[in-house]
Coordinates of C-alpha atoms in Angstrom, one line a residue:
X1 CA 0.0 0.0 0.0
X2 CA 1.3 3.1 -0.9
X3 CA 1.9 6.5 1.5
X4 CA 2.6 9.3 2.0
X5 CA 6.6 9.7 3.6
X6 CA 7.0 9.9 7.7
X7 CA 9.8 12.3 7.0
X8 CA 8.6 14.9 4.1
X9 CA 11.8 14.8 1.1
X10 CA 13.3 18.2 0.3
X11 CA 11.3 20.1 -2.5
X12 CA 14.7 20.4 -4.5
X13 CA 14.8 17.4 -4.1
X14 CA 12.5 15.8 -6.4
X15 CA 13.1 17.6 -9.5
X16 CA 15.9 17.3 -11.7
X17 CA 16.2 21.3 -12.3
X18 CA 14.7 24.3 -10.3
X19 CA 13.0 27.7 -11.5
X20 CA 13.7 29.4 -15.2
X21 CA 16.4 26.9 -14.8
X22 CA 14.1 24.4 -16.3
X23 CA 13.7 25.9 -19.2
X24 CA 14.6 24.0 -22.2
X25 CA 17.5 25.7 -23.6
X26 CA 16.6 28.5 -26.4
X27 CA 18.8 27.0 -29.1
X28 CA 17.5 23.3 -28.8
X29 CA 13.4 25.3 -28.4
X30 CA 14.5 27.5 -31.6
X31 CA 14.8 24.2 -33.3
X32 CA 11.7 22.3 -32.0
X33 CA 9.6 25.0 -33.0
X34 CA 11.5 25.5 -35.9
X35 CA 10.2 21.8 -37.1
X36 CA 6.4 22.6 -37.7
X37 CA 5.0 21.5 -40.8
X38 CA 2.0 24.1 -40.5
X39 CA 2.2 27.2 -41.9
X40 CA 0.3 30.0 -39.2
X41 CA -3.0 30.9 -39.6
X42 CA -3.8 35.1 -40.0
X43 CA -5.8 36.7 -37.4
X44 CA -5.7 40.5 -37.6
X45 CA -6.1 40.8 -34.4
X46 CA -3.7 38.7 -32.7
X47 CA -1.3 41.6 -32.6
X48 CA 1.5 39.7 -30.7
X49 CA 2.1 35.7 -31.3
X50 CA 5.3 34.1 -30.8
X51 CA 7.4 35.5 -33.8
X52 CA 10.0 37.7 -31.6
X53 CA 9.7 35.4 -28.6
X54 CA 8.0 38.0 -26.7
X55 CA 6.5 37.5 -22.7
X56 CA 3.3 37.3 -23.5
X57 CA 0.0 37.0 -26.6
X58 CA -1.8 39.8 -27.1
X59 CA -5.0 39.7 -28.7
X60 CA -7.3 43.3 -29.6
X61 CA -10.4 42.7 -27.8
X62 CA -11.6 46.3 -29.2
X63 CA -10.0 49.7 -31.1
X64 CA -8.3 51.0 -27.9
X65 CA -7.6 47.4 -25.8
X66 CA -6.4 44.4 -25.9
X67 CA -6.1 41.2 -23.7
X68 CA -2.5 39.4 -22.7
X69 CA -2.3 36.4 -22.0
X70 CA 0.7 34.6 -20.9
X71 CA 1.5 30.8 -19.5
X72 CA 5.0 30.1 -16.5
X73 CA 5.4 27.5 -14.6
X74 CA 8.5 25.6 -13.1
X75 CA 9.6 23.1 -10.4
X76 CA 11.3 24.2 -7.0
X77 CA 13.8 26.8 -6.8
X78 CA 13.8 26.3 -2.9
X79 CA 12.9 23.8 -0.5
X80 CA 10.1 26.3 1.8
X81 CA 6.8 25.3 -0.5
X82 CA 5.7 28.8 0.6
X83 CA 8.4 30.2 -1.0
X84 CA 7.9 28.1 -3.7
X85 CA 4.1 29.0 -4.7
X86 CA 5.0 33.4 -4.1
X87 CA 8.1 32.6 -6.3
X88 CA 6.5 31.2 -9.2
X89 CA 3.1 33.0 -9.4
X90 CA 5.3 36.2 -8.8
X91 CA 7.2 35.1 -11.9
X92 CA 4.5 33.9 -14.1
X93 CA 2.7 37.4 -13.6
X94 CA 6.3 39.6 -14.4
X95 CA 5.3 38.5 -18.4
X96 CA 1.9 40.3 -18.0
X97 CA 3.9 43.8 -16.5
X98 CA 6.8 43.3 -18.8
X99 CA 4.3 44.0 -21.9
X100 CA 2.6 47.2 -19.8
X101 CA -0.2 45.0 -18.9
X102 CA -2.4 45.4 -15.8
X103 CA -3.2 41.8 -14.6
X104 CA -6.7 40.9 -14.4
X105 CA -7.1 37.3 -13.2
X106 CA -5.1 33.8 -13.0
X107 CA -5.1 30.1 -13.0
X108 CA -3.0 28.0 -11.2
X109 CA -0.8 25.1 -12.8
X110 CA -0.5 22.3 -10.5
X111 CA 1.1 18.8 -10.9
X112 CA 2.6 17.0 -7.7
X113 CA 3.8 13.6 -7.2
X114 CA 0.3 13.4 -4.6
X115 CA 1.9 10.2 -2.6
X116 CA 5.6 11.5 -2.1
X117 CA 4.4 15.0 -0.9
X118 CA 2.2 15.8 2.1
X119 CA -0.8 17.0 1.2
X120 CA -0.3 19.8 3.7
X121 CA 3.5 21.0 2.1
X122 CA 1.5 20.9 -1.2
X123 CA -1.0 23.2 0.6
X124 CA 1.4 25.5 1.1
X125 CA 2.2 26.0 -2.6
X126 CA -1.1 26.8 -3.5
X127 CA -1.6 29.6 -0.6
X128 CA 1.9 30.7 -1.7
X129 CA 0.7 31.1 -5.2
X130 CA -2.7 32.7 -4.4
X131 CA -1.2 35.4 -1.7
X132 CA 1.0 36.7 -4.7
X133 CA -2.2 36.8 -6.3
X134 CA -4.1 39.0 -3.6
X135 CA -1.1 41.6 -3.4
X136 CA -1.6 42.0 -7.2
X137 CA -4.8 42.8 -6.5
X138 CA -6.6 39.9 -9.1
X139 CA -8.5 36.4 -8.0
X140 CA -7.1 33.3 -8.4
X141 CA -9.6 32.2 -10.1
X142 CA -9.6 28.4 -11.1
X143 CA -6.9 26.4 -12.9
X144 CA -5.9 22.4 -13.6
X145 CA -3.8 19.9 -11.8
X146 CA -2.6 16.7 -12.1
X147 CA -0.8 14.3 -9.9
X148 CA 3.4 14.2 -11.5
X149 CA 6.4 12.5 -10.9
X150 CA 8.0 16.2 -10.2
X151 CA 6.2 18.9 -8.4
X152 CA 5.4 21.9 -10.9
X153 CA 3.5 25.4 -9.9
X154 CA 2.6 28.1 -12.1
X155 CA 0.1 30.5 -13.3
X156 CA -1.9 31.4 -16.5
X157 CA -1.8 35.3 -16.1
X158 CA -4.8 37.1 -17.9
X159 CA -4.2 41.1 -18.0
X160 CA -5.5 44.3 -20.1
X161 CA -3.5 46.8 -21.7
X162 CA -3.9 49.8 -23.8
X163 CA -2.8 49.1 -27.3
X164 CA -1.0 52.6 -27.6
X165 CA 0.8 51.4 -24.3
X166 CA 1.4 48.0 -25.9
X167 CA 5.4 47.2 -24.7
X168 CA 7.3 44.5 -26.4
X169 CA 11.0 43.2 -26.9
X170 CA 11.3 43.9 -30.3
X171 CA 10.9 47.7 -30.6
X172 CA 14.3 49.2 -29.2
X173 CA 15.8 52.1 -30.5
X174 CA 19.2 52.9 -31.8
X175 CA 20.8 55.1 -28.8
X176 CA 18.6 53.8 -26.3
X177 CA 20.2 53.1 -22.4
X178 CA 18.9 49.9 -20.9
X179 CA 18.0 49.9 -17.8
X180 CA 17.9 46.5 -15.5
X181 CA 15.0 46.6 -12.7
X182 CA 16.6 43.8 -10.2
X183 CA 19.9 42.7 -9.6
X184 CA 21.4 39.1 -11.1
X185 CA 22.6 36.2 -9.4
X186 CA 19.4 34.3 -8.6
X187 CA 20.2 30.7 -10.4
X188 CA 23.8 31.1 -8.8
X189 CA 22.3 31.4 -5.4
X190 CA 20.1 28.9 -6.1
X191 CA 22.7 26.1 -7.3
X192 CA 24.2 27.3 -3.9
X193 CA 21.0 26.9 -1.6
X194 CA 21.0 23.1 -3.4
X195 CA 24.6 22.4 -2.6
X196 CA 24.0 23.4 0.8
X197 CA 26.8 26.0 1.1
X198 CA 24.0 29.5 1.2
X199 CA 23.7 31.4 4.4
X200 CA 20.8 32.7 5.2
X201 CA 21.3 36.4 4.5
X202 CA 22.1 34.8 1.0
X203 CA 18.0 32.8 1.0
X204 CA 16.8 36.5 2.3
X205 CA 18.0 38.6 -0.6
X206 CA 17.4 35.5 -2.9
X207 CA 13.7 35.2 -1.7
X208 CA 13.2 39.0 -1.9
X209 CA 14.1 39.5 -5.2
X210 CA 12.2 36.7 -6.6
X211 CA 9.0 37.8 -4.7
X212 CA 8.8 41.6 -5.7
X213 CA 6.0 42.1 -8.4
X214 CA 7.4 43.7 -11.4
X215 CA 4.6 46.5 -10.8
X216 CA 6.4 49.7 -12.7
X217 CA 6.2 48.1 -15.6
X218 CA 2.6 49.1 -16.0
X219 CA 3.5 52.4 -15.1
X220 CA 6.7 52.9 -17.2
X221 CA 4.4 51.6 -20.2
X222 CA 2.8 54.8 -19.8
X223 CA 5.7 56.4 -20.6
X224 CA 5.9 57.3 -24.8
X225 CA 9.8 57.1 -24.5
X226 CA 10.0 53.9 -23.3
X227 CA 10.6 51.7 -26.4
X228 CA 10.8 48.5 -26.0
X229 CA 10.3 46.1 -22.3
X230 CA 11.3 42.4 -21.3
X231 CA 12.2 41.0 -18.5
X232 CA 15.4 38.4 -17.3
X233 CA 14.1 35.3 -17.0
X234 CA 15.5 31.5 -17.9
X235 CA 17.8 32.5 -20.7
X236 CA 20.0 35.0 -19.0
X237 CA 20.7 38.9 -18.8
X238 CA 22.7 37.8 -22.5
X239 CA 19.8 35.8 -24.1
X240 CA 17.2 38.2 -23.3
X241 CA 19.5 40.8 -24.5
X242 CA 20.3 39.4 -27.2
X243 CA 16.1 39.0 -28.1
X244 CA 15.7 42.7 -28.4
X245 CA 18.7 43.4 -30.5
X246 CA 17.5 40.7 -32.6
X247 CA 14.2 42.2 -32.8
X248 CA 15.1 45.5 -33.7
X249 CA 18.1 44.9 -35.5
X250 CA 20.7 46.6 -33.7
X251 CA 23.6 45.7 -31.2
X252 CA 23.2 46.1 -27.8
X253 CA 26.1 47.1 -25.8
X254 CA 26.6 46.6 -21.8
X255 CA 28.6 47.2 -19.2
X256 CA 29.7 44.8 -16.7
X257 CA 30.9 47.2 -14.6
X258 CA 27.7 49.0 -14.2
X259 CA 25.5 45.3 -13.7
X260 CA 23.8 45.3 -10.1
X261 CA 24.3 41.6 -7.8
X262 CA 22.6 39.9 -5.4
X263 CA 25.2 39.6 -2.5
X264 CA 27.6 37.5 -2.8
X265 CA 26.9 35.7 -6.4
X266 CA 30.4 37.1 -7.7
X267 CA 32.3 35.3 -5.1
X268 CA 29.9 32.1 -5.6
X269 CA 30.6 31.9 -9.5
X270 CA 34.5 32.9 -9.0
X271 CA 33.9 29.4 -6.7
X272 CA 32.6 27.6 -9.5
X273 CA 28.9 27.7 -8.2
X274 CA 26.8 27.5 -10.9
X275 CA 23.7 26.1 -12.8
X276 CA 24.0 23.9 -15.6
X277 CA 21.3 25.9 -17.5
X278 CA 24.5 28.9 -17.6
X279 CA 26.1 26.6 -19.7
X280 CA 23.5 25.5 -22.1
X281 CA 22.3 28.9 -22.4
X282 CA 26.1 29.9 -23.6
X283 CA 26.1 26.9 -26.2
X284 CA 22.8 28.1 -27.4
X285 CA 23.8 32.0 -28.1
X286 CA 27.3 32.2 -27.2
X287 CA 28.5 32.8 -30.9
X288 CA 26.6 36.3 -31.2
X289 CA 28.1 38.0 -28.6
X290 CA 31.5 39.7 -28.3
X291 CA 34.0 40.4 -25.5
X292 CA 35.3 43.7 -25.0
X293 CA 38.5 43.8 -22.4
X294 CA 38.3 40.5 -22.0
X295 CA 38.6 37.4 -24.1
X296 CA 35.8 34.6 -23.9
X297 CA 38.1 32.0 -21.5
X298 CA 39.6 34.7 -19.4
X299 CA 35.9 36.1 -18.4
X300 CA 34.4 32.5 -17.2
X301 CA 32.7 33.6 -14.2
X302 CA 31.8 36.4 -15.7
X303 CA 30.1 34.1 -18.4
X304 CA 28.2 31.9 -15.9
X305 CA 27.0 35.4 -14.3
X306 CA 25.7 36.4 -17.5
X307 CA 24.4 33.6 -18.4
X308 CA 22.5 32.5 -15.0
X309 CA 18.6 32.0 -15.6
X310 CA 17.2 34.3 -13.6
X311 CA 13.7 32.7 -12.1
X312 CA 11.3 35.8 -11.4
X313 CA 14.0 38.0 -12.5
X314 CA 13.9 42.4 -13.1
X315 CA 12.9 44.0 -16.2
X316 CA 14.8 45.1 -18.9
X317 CA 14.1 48.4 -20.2
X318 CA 14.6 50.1 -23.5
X319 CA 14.3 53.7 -23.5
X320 CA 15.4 57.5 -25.0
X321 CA 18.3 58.9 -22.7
X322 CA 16.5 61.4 -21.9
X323 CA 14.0 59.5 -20.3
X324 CA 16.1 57.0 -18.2
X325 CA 16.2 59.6 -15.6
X326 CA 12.4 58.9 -15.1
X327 CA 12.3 55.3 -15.5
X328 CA 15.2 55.1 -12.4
X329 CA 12.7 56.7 -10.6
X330 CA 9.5 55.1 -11.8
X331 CA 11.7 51.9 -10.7
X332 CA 12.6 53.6 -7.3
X333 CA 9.0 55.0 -6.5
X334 CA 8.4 51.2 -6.9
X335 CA 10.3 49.5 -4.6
X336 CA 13.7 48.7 -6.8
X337 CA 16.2 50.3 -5.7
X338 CA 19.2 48.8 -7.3
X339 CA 17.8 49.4 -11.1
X340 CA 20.2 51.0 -12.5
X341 CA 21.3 52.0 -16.5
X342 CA 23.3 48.5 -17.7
X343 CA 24.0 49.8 -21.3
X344 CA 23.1 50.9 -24.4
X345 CA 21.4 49.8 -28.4
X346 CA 23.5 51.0 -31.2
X347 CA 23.3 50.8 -34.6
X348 CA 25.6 47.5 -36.1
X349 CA 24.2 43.7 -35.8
X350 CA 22.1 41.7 -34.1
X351 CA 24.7 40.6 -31.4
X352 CA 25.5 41.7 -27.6
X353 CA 28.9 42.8 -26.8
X354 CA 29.9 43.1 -23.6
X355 CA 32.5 46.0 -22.0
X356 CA 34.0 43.7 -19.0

Protein backbone atom coordinates (compact mmCIF):
# COMPACT_ATOMS: atom_id res chain seq x y z
CA UNK A 1 0.00 0.00 0.00
CA UNK A 2 1.27 3.11 -0.89
CA UNK A 3 1.86 6.49 1.53
CA UNK A 4 2.59 9.33 2.02
CA UNK A 5 6.58 9.65 3.62
CA UNK A 6 6.96 9.89 7.69
CA UNK A 7 9.84 12.34 6.99
CA UNK A 8 8.62 14.94 4.08
CA UNK A 9 11.81 14.77 1.09
CA UNK A 10 13.32 18.20 0.26
CA UNK A 11 11.29 20.08 -2.52
CA UNK A 12 14.72 20.40 -4.47
CA UNK A 13 14.82 17.41 -4.06
CA UNK A 14 12.52 15.83 -6.40
CA UNK A 15 13.13 17.56 -9.54
CA UNK A 16 15.93 17.31 -11.69
CA UNK A 17 16.18 21.28 -12.35
CA UNK A 18 14.67 24.31 -10.30
CA UNK A 19 12.98 27.70 -11.48
CA UNK A 20 13.73 29.43 -15.17
CA UNK A 21 16.37 26.94 -14.78
CA UNK A 22 14.05 24.38 -16.35
CA UNK A 23 13.67 25.86 -19.16
CA UNK A 24 14.55 24.03 -22.20
CA UNK A 25 17.53 25.73 -23.63
CA UNK A 26 16.63 28.48 -26.44
CA UNK A 27 18.78 27.04 -29.11
CA UNK A 28 17.52 23.31 -28.85
CA UNK A 29 13.36 25.34 -28.36
CA UNK A 30 14.50 27.47 -31.63
CA UNK A 31 14.83 24.24 -33.26
CA UNK A 32 11.68 22.26 -31.98
CA UNK A 33 9.63 24.97 -32.97
CA UNK A 34 11.48 25.49 -35.94
CA UNK A 35 10.21 21.77 -37.06
CA UNK A 36 6.36 22.58 -37.65
CA UNK A 37 5.02 21.53 -40.81
CA UNK A 38 2.05 24.07 -40.54
CA UNK A 39 2.22 27.18 -41.92
CA UNK A 40 0.31 30.04 -39.20
CA UNK A 41 -3.01 30.95 -39.61
CA UNK A 42 -3.78 35.06 -39.98
CA UNK A 43 -5.82 36.72 -37.36
CA UNK A 44 -5.73 40.46 -37.55
CA UNK A 45 -6.09 40.76 -34.35
CA UNK A 46 -3.68 38.69 -32.72
CA UNK A 47 -1.28 41.56 -32.58
CA UNK A 48 1.45 39.70 -30.69
CA UNK A 49 2.08 35.74 -31.32
CA UNK A 50 5.31 34.10 -30.84
CA UNK A 51 7.36 35.49 -33.82
CA UNK A 52 10.05 37.69 -31.60
CA UNK A 53 9.73 35.39 -28.65
CA UNK A 54 7.97 37.97 -26.73
CA UNK A 55 6.54 37.51 -22.73
CA UNK A 56 3.30 37.26 -23.51
CA UNK A 57 0.04 37.03 -26.60
CA UNK A 58 -1.83 39.84 -27.13
CA UNK A 59 -5.00 39.65 -28.73
CA UNK A 60 -7.32 43.26 -29.58
CA UNK A 61 -10.35 42.65 -27.85
CA UNK A 62 -11.57 46.33 -29.23
CA UNK A 63 -10.01 49.73 -31.08
CA UNK A 64 -8.27 51.00 -27.88
CA UNK A 65 -7.65 47.44 -25.77
CA UNK A 66 -6.39 44.35 -25.92
CA UNK A 67 -6.11 41.18 -23.73
CA UNK A 68 -2.49 39.44 -22.73
CA UNK A 69 -2.27 36.42 -21.97
CA UNK A 70 0.66 34.59 -20.87
CA UNK A 71 1.46 30.80 -19.46
CA UNK A 72 4.99 30.09 -16.51
CA UNK A 73 5.35 27.47 -14.60
CA UNK A 74 8.45 25.56 -13.11
CA UNK A 75 9.61 23.08 -10.38
CA UNK A 76 11.29 24.17 -6.99
CA UNK A 77 13.80 26.83 -6.77
CA UNK A 78 13.81 26.30 -2.87
CA UNK A 79 12.95 23.78 -0.47
CA UNK A 80 10.14 26.30 1.84
CA UNK A 81 6.84 25.30 -0.46
CA UNK A 82 5.67 28.79 0.60
CA UNK A 83 8.37 30.18 -0.96
CA UNK A 84 7.89 28.09 -3.71
CA UNK A 85 4.07 29.01 -4.65
CA UNK A 86 5.00 33.42 -4.08
CA UNK A 87 8.09 32.59 -6.27
CA UNK A 88 6.52 31.16 -9.22
CA UNK A 89 3.08 33.03 -9.37
CA UNK A 90 5.29 36.23 -8.84
CA UNK A 91 7.24 35.07 -11.92
CA UNK A 92 4.50 33.94 -14.12
CA UNK A 93 2.69 37.40 -13.56
CA UNK A 94 6.26 39.56 -14.37
CA UNK A 95 5.25 38.50 -18.36
CA UNK A 96 1.92 40.34 -18.02
CA UNK A 97 3.92 43.76 -16.51
CA UNK A 98 6.78 43.34 -18.79
CA UNK A 99 4.28 44.01 -21.87
CA UNK A 100 2.59 47.20 -19.81
CA UNK A 101 -0.18 44.98 -18.92
CA UNK A 102 -2.45 45.40 -15.81
CA UNK A 103 -3.18 41.84 -14.59
CA UNK A 104 -6.65 40.88 -14.44
CA UNK A 105 -7.06 37.32 -13.18
CA UNK A 106 -5.13 33.80 -13.05
CA UNK A 107 -5.15 30.08 -12.96
CA UNK A 108 -2.96 28.03 -11.22
CA UNK A 109 -0.81 25.06 -12.81
CA UNK A 110 -0.48 22.34 -10.54
CA UNK A 111 1.08 18.82 -10.92
CA UNK A 112 2.60 17.04 -7.69
CA UNK A 113 3.83 13.64 -7.19
CA UNK A 114 0.30 13.44 -4.58
CA UNK A 115 1.89 10.24 -2.62
CA UNK A 116 5.65 11.52 -2.11
CA UNK A 117 4.37 15.02 -0.88
CA UNK A 118 2.24 15.84 2.06
CA UNK A 119 -0.85 16.96 1.21
CA UNK A 120 -0.30 19.81 3.73
CA UNK A 121 3.45 21.01 2.05
CA UNK A 122 1.48 20.92 -1.21
CA UNK A 123 -0.99 23.23 0.57
CA UNK A 124 1.38 25.52 1.07
CA UNK A 125 2.20 26.04 -2.61
CA UNK A 126 -1.10 26.76 -3.49
CA UNK A 127 -1.56 29.59 -0.61
CA UNK A 128 1.94 30.73 -1.71
CA UNK A 129 0.65 31.06 -5.22
CA UNK A 130 -2.70 32.72 -4.36
CA UNK A 131 -1.17 35.39 -1.70
CA UNK A 132 0.99 36.71 -4.74
CA UNK A 133 -2.25 36.83 -6.32
CA UNK A 134 -4.10 38.99 -3.60
CA UNK A 135 -1.08 41.59 -3.38
CA UNK A 136 -1.59 41.98 -7.24
CA UNK A 137 -4.75 42.83 -6.49
CA UNK A 138 -6.62 39.91 -9.09
CA UNK A 139 -8.51 36.45 -8.03
CA UNK A 140 -7.09 33.27 -8.41
CA UNK A 141 -9.63 32.20 -10.09
CA UNK A 142 -9.65 28.35 -11.06
CA UNK A 143 -6.86 26.41 -12.91
CA UNK A 144 -5.89 22.36 -13.58
CA UNK A 145 -3.82 19.87 -11.78
CA UNK A 146 -2.59 16.68 -12.13
CA UNK A 147 -0.76 14.31 -9.90
CA UNK A 148 3.36 14.17 -11.48
CA UNK A 149 6.42 12.47 -10.87
CA UNK A 150 7.98 16.17 -10.23
CA UNK A 151 6.19 18.90 -8.36
CA UNK A 152 5.37 21.88 -10.86
CA UNK A 153 3.51 25.38 -9.92
CA UNK A 154 2.61 28.12 -12.09
CA UNK A 155 0.07 30.51 -13.28
CA UNK A 156 -1.89 31.40 -16.50
CA UNK A 157 -1.85 35.29 -16.10
CA UNK A 158 -4.80 37.11 -17.93
CA UNK A 159 -4.23 41.10 -17.96
CA UNK A 160 -5.54 44.30 -20.14
CA UNK A 161 -3.46 46.85 -21.67
CA UNK A 162 -3.86 49.76 -23.82
CA UNK A 163 -2.81 49.11 -27.26
CA UNK A 164 -0.95 52.62 -27.59
CA UNK A 165 0.79 51.42 -24.27
CA UNK A 166 1.38 47.99 -25.89
CA UNK A 167 5.36 47.19 -24.73
CA UNK A 168 7.34 44.46 -26.45
CA UNK A 169 10.99 43.19 -26.89
CA UNK A 170 11.30 43.94 -30.26
CA UNK A 171 10.90 47.70 -30.60
CA UNK A 172 14.31 49.23 -29.22
CA UNK A 173 15.76 52.10 -30.51
CA UNK A 174 19.22 52.92 -31.80
CA UNK A 175 20.84 55.15 -28.80
CA UNK A 176 18.63 53.82 -26.26
CA UNK A 177 20.15 53.09 -22.44
CA UNK A 178 18.87 49.93 -20.94
CA UNK A 179 18.00 49.91 -17.83
CA UNK A 180 17.89 46.50 -15.52
CA UNK A 181 14.98 46.59 -12.69
CA UNK A 182 16.59 43.80 -10.22
CA UNK A 183 19.87 42.67 -9.58
CA UNK A 184 21.39 39.14 -11.13
CA UNK A 185 22.65 36.20 -9.39
CA UNK A 186 19.36 34.35 -8.63
CA UNK A 187 20.21 30.72 -10.41
CA UNK A 188 23.78 31.08 -8.77
CA UNK A 189 22.29 31.42 -5.36
CA UNK A 190 20.13 28.91 -6.08
CA UNK A 191 22.73 26.07 -7.27
CA UNK A 192 24.21 27.29 -3.91
CA UNK A 193 21.03 26.90 -1.63
CA UNK A 194 21.01 23.12 -3.44
CA UNK A 195 24.60 22.45 -2.61
CA UNK A 196 23.96 23.37 0.81
CA UNK A 197 26.77 26.03 1.07
CA UNK A 198 24.04 29.46 1.16
CA UNK A 199 23.74 31.41 4.45
CA UNK A 200 20.79 32.67 5.25
CA UNK A 201 21.34 36.42 4.46
CA UNK A 202 22.10 34.83 1.04
CA UNK A 203 18.00 32.84 0.99
CA UNK A 204 16.83 36.49 2.35
CA UNK A 205 18.05 38.59 -0.58
CA UNK A 206 17.36 35.47 -2.94
CA UNK A 207 13.66 35.21 -1.67
CA UNK A 208 13.25 39.04 -1.86
CA UNK A 209 14.14 39.52 -5.23
CA UNK A 210 12.18 36.72 -6.57
CA UNK A 211 9.00 37.79 -4.69
CA UNK A 212 8.77 41.59 -5.71
CA UNK A 213 6.00 42.14 -8.41
CA UNK A 214 7.41 43.75 -11.44
CA UNK A 215 4.57 46.46 -10.84
CA UNK A 216 6.42 49.74 -12.70
CA UNK A 217 6.17 48.08 -15.62
CA UNK A 218 2.57 49.14 -16.03
CA UNK A 219 3.48 52.45 -15.13
CA UNK A 220 6.72 52.89 -17.20
CA UNK A 221 4.42 51.60 -20.20
CA UNK A 222 2.81 54.84 -19.82
CA UNK A 223 5.66 56.38 -20.59
CA UNK A 224 5.87 57.30 -24.84
CA UNK A 225 9.83 57.09 -24.52
CA UNK A 226 10.00 53.87 -23.26
CA UNK A 227 10.60 51.72 -26.43
CA UNK A 228 10.79 48.51 -25.97
CA UNK A 229 10.33 46.08 -22.32
CA UNK A 230 11.26 42.40 -21.34
CA UNK A 231 12.16 40.95 -18.49
CA UNK A 232 15.35 38.41 -17.34
CA UNK A 233 14.12 35.27 -16.99
CA UNK A 234 15.51 31.47 -17.89
CA UNK A 235 17.76 32.53 -20.68
CA UNK A 236 20.04 35.03 -19.04
CA UNK A 237 20.75 38.86 -18.79
CA UNK A 238 22.66 37.77 -22.54
CA UNK A 239 19.76 35.79 -24.08
CA UNK A 240 17.21 38.17 -23.30
CA UNK A 241 19.52 40.84 -24.51
CA UNK A 242 20.26 39.40 -27.23
CA UNK A 243 16.14 38.96 -28.11
CA UNK A 244 15.66 42.73 -28.37
CA UNK A 245 18.68 43.40 -30.47
CA UNK A 246 17.47 40.72 -32.57
CA UNK A 247 14.24 42.22 -32.76
CA UNK A 248 15.14 45.53 -33.69
CA UNK A 249 18.09 44.87 -35.46
CA UNK A 250 20.75 46.58 -33.70
CA UNK A 251 23.59 45.74 -31.16
CA UNK A 252 23.21 46.13 -27.81
CA UNK A 253 26.12 47.08 -25.76
CA UNK A 254 26.58 46.57 -21.78
CA UNK A 255 28.59 47.17 -19.24
CA UNK A 256 29.66 44.78 -16.74
CA UNK A 257 30.90 47.23 -14.58
CA UNK A 258 27.70 48.98 -14.15
CA UNK A 259 25.55 45.28 -13.69
CA UNK A 260 23.82 45.25 -10.07
CA UNK A 261 24.30 41.60 -7.84
CA UNK A 262 22.60 39.89 -5.38
CA UNK A 263 25.19 39.59 -2.48
CA UNK A 264 27.65 37.53 -2.79
CA UNK A 265 26.93 35.69 -6.42
CA UNK A 266 30.37 37.14 -7.70
CA UNK A 267 32.26 35.29 -5.10
CA UNK A 268 29.93 32.14 -5.55
CA UNK A 269 30.58 31.94 -9.54
CA UNK A 270 34.52 32.91 -9.04
CA UNK A 271 33.88 29.40 -6.70
CA UNK A 272 32.61 27.57 -9.55
CA UNK A 273 28.87 27.66 -8.17
CA UNK A 274 26.83 27.53 -10.91
CA UNK A 275 23.66 26.11 -12.80
CA UNK A 276 24.04 23.85 -15.57
CA UNK A 277 21.35 25.94 -17.50
CA UNK A 278 24.51 28.89 -17.57
CA UNK A 279 26.06 26.57 -19.70
CA UNK A 280 23.46 25.53 -22.06
CA UNK A 281 22.30 28.92 -22.35
CA UNK A 282 26.12 29.89 -23.56
CA UNK A 283 26.09 26.90 -26.16
CA UNK A 284 22.82 28.09 -27.43
CA UNK A 285 23.82 31.96 -28.13
CA UNK A 286 27.31 32.16 -27.20
CA UNK A 287 28.49 32.84 -30.95
CA UNK A 288 26.63 36.32 -31.15
CA UNK A 289 28.14 38.04 -28.61
CA UNK A 290 31.53 39.66 -28.29
CA UNK A 291 33.98 40.38 -25.51
CA UNK A 292 35.27 43.70 -25.04
CA UNK A 293 38.46 43.85 -22.40
CA UNK A 294 38.35 40.45 -21.99
CA UNK A 295 38.60 37.44 -24.06
CA UNK A 296 35.83 34.56 -23.87
CA UNK A 297 38.06 32.02 -21.52
CA UNK A 298 39.58 34.73 -19.44
CA UNK A 299 35.93 36.06 -18.37
CA UNK A 300 34.39 32.51 -17.25
CA UNK A 301 32.71 33.58 -14.20
CA UNK A 302 31.81 36.39 -15.68
CA UNK A 303 30.07 34.15 -18.36
CA UNK A 304 28.17 31.89 -15.89
CA UNK A 305 26.95 35.43 -14.28
CA UNK A 306 25.65 36.40 -17.47
CA UNK A 307 24.37 33.59 -18.43
CA UNK A 308 22.53 32.55 -15.04
CA UNK A 309 18.63 32.04 -15.59
CA UNK A 310 17.21 34.27 -13.57
CA UNK A 311 13.68 32.72 -12.13
CA UNK A 312 11.28 35.80 -11.36
CA UNK A 313 14.02 38.04 -12.53
CA UNK A 314 13.87 42.38 -13.08
CA UNK A 315 12.88 44.00 -16.16
CA UNK A 316 14.81 45.07 -18.92
CA UNK A 317 14.09 48.36 -20.22
CA UNK A 318 14.60 50.12 -23.51
CA UNK A 319 14.34 53.68 -23.54
CA UNK A 320 15.45 57.47 -24.99
CA UNK A 321 18.26 58.92 -22.67
CA UNK A 322 16.45 61.36 -21.92
CA UNK A 323 14.01 59.49 -20.32
CA UNK A 324 16.11 56.97 -18.18
CA UNK A 325 16.18 59.57 -15.59
CA UNK A 326 12.42 58.93 -15.10
CA UNK A 327 12.30 55.32 -15.54
CA UNK A 328 15.23 55.14 -12.42
CA UNK A 329 12.71 56.66 -10.62
CA UNK A 330 9.50 55.08 -11.75
CA UNK A 331 11.70 51.92 -10.72
CA UNK A 332 12.64 53.59 -7.30
CA UNK A 333 9.04 54.97 -6.52
CA UNK A 334 8.37 51.22 -6.86
CA UNK A 335 10.31 49.46 -4.56
CA UNK A 336 13.73 48.68 -6.79
CA UNK A 337 16.20 50.28 -5.65
CA UNK A 338 19.19 48.81 -7.28
CA UNK A 339 17.82 49.37 -11.12
CA UNK A 340 20.22 50.99 -12.54
CA UNK A 341 21.27 52.02 -16.52
CA UNK A 342 23.34 48.55 -17.71
CA UNK A 343 24.04 49.80 -21.28
CA UNK A 344 23.12 50.94 -24.35
CA UNK A 345 21.39 49.79 -28.37
CA UNK A 346 23.51 50.96 -31.19
CA UNK A 347 23.34 50.76 -34.64
CA UNK A 348 25.58 47.47 -36.05
CA UNK A 349 24.19 43.67 -35.81
CA UNK A 350 22.07 41.69 -34.11
CA UNK A 351 24.67 40.57 -31.36
CA UNK A 352 25.49 41.73 -27.60
CA UNK A 353 28.86 42.75 -26.83
CA UNK A 354 29.95 43.06 -23.60
CA UNK A 355 32.47 45.97 -22.03
CA UNK A 356 34.00 43.75 -19.03
Amino acid sequence: MTSQAATPPRLTSLSHGGGCGCKIAPGVLSSLLAQSSLPPMPFADLLVGSETADDAAVYRINERQAIVATTDFFMPIVDDPHDFGRIAATNALSDLYAMGAQPLMALAIVGMPINVLPHATIAKILEGGESVCREAGIPLAGGHSIDSVEPIYGLVGIGIVEIAQLKRNATACANDVLVLGKPLGVGILSAALKKEVLDAAGYAAMIAATTQLNRPGTALAMLPQVHAMTDVTGFGLLGHTLELARGAGLTAQIDAAALPWLPGVQALAARGIVTGASGRNWASYGAQVRWEGADAEGAAPLRALLTDPQTSGGLLVACAPEAAANVLKTFADGGFAQAAVIGRMVQGPAEVRVRA
